[in-house]
mmCIF file with all atom_site columns, C-alpha atoms in Angstrom:
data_model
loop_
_atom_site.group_PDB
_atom_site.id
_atom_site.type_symbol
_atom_site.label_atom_id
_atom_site.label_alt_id
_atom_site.label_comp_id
_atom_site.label_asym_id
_atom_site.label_entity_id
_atom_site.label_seq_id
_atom_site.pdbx_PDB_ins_code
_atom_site.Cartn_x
_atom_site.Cartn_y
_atom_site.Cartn_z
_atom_site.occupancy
_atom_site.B_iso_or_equiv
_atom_site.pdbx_formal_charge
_atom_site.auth_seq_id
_atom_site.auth_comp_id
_atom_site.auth_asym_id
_atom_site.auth_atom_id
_atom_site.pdbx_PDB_model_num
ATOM 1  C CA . UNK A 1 1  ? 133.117 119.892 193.166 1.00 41.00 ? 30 UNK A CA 1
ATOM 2  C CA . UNK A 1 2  ? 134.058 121.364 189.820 1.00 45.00 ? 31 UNK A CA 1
ATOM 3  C CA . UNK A 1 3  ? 133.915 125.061 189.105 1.00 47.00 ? 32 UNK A CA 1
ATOM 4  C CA . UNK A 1 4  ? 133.645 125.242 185.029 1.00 46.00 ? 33 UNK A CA 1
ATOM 5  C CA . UNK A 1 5  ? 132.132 128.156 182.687 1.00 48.00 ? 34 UNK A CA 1
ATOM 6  C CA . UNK A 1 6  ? 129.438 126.652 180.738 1.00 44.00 ? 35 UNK A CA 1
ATOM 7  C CA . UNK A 1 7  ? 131.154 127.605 177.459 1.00 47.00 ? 36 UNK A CA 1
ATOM 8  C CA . UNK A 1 8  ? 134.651 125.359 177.413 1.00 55.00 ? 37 UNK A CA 1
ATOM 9  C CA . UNK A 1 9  ? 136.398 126.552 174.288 1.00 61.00 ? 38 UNK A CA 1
ATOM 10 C CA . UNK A 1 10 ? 137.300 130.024 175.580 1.00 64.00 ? 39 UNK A CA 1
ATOM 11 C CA . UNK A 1 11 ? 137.351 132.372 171.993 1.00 68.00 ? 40 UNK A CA 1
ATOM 12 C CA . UNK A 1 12 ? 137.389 135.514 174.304 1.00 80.00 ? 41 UNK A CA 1
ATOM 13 C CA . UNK A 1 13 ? 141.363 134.537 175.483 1.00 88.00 ? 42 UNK A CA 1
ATOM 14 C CA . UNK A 1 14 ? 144.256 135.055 173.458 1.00 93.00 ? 43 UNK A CA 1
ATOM 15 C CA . UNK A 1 15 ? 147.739 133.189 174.278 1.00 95.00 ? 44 UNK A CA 1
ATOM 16 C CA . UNK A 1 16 ? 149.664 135.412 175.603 1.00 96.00 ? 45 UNK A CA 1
ATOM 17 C CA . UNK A 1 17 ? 153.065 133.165 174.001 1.00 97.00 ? 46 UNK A CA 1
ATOM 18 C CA . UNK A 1 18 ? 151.815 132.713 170.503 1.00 96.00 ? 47 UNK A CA 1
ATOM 19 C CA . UNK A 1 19 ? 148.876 134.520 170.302 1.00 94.00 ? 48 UNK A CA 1
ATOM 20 C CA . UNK A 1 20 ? 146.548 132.165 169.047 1.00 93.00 ? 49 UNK A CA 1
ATOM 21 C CA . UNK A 1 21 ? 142.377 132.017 169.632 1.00 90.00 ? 50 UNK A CA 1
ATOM 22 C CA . UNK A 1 22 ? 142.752 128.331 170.690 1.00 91.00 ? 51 UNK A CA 1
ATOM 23 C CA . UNK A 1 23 ? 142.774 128.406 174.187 1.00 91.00 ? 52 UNK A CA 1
ATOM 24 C CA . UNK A 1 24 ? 140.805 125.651 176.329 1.00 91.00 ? 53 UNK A CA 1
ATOM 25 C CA . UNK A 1 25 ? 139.898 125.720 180.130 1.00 89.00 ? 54 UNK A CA 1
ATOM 26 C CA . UNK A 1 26 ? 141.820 123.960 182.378 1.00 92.00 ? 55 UNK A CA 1
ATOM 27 C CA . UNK A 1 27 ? 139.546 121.980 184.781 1.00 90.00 ? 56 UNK A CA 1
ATOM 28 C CA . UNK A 1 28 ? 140.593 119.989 188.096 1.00 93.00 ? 57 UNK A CA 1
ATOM 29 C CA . UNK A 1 29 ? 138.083 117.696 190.649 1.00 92.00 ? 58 UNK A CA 1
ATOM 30 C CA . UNK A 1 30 ? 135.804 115.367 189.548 1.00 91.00 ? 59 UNK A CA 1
ATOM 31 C CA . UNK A 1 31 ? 134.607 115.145 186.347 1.00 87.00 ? 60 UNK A CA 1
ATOM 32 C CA . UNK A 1 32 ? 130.837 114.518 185.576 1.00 90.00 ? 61 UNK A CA 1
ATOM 33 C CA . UNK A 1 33 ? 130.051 112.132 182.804 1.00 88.00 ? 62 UNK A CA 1
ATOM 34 C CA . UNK A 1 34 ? 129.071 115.619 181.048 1.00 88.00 ? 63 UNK A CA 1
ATOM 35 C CA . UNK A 1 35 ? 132.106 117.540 181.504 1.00 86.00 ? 64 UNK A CA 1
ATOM 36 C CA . UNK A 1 36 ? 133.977 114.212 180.817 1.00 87.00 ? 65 UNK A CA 1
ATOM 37 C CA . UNK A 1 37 ? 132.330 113.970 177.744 1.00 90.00 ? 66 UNK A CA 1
ATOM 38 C CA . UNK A 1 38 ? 133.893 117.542 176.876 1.00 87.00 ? 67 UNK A CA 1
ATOM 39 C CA . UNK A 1 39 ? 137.361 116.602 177.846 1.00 88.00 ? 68 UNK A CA 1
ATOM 40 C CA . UNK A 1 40 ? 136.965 113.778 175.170 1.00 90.00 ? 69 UNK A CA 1
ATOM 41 C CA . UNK A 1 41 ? 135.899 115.846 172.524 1.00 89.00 ? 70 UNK A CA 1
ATOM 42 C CA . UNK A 1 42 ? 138.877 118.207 173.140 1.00 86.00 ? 71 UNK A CA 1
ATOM 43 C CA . UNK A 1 43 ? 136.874 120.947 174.193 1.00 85.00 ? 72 UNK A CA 1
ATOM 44 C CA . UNK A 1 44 ? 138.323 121.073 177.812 1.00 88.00 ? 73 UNK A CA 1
ATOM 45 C CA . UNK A 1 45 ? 141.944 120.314 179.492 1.00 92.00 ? 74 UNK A CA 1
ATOM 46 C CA . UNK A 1 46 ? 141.805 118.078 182.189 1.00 94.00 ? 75 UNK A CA 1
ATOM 47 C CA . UNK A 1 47 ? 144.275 118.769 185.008 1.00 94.00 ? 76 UNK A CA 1
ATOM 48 C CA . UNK A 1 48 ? 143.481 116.644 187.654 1.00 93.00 ? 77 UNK A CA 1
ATOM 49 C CA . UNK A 1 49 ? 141.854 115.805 190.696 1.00 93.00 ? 78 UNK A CA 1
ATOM 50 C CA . UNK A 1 50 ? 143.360 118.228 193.074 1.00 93.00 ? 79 UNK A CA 1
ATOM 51 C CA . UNK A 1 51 ? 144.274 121.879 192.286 1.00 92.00 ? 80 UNK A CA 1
ATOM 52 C CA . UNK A 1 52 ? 147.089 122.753 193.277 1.00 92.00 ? 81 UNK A CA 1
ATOM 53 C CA . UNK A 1 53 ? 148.411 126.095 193.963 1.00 93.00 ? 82 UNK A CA 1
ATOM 54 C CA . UNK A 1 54 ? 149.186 128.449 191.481 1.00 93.00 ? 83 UNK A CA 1
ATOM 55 C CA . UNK A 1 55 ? 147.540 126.269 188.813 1.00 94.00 ? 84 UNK A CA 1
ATOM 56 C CA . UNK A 1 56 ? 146.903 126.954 185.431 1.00 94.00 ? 85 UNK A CA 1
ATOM 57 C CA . UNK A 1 57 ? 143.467 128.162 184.218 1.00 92.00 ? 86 UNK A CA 1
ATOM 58 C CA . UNK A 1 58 ? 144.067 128.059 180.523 1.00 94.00 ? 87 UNK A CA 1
ATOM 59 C CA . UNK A 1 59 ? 145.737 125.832 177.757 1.00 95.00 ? 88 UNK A CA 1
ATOM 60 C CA . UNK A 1 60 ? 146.584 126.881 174.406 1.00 95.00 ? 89 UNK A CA 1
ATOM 61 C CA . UNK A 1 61 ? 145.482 124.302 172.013 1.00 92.00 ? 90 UNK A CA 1
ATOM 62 C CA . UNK A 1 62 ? 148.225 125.091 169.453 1.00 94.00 ? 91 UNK A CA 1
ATOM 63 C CA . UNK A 1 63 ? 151.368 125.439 171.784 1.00 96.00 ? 92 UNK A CA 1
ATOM 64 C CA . UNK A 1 64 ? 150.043 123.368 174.877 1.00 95.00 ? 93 UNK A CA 1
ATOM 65 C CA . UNK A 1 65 ? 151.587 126.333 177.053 1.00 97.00 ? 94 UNK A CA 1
ATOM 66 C CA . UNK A 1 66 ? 148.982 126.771 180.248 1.00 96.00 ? 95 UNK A CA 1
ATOM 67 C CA . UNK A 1 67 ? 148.537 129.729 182.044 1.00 94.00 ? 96 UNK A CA 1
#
């Protein structure tokens, strides 16, 4: 099952390395042809089928750090 806000591009996070407004979700599981769709468009970060401990919930789009 995949847990995901229904807004992907998260404007109400800030990077905490560079600071930047750009930050996408990170989502793990399976990904519905919907939420697929997203991760094509760039509006979500794909991390993988299984979540691992510890993961990240956020990628900055202009570093790529994740938190």
């Amino acid at each position: 099952r995949v847990l995901f806000r229904s807004q992907s591009v998260v404007s109400w996070v800030r990077c905490p390395y560079c600071g930047s407004k750009e930050v996408r979700e990170v989502i793990y599981g399976y990904l519905p042809f919907d939420v697929a769709r997203k991760k094509e468009e760039g509006k979500i970060v794909y991390g993988g089928l299984f979540m691992p401990e510890g993961a990240a919930s956020y990628q900055c789009a202009c570093c790529g750090k994740r938190w």
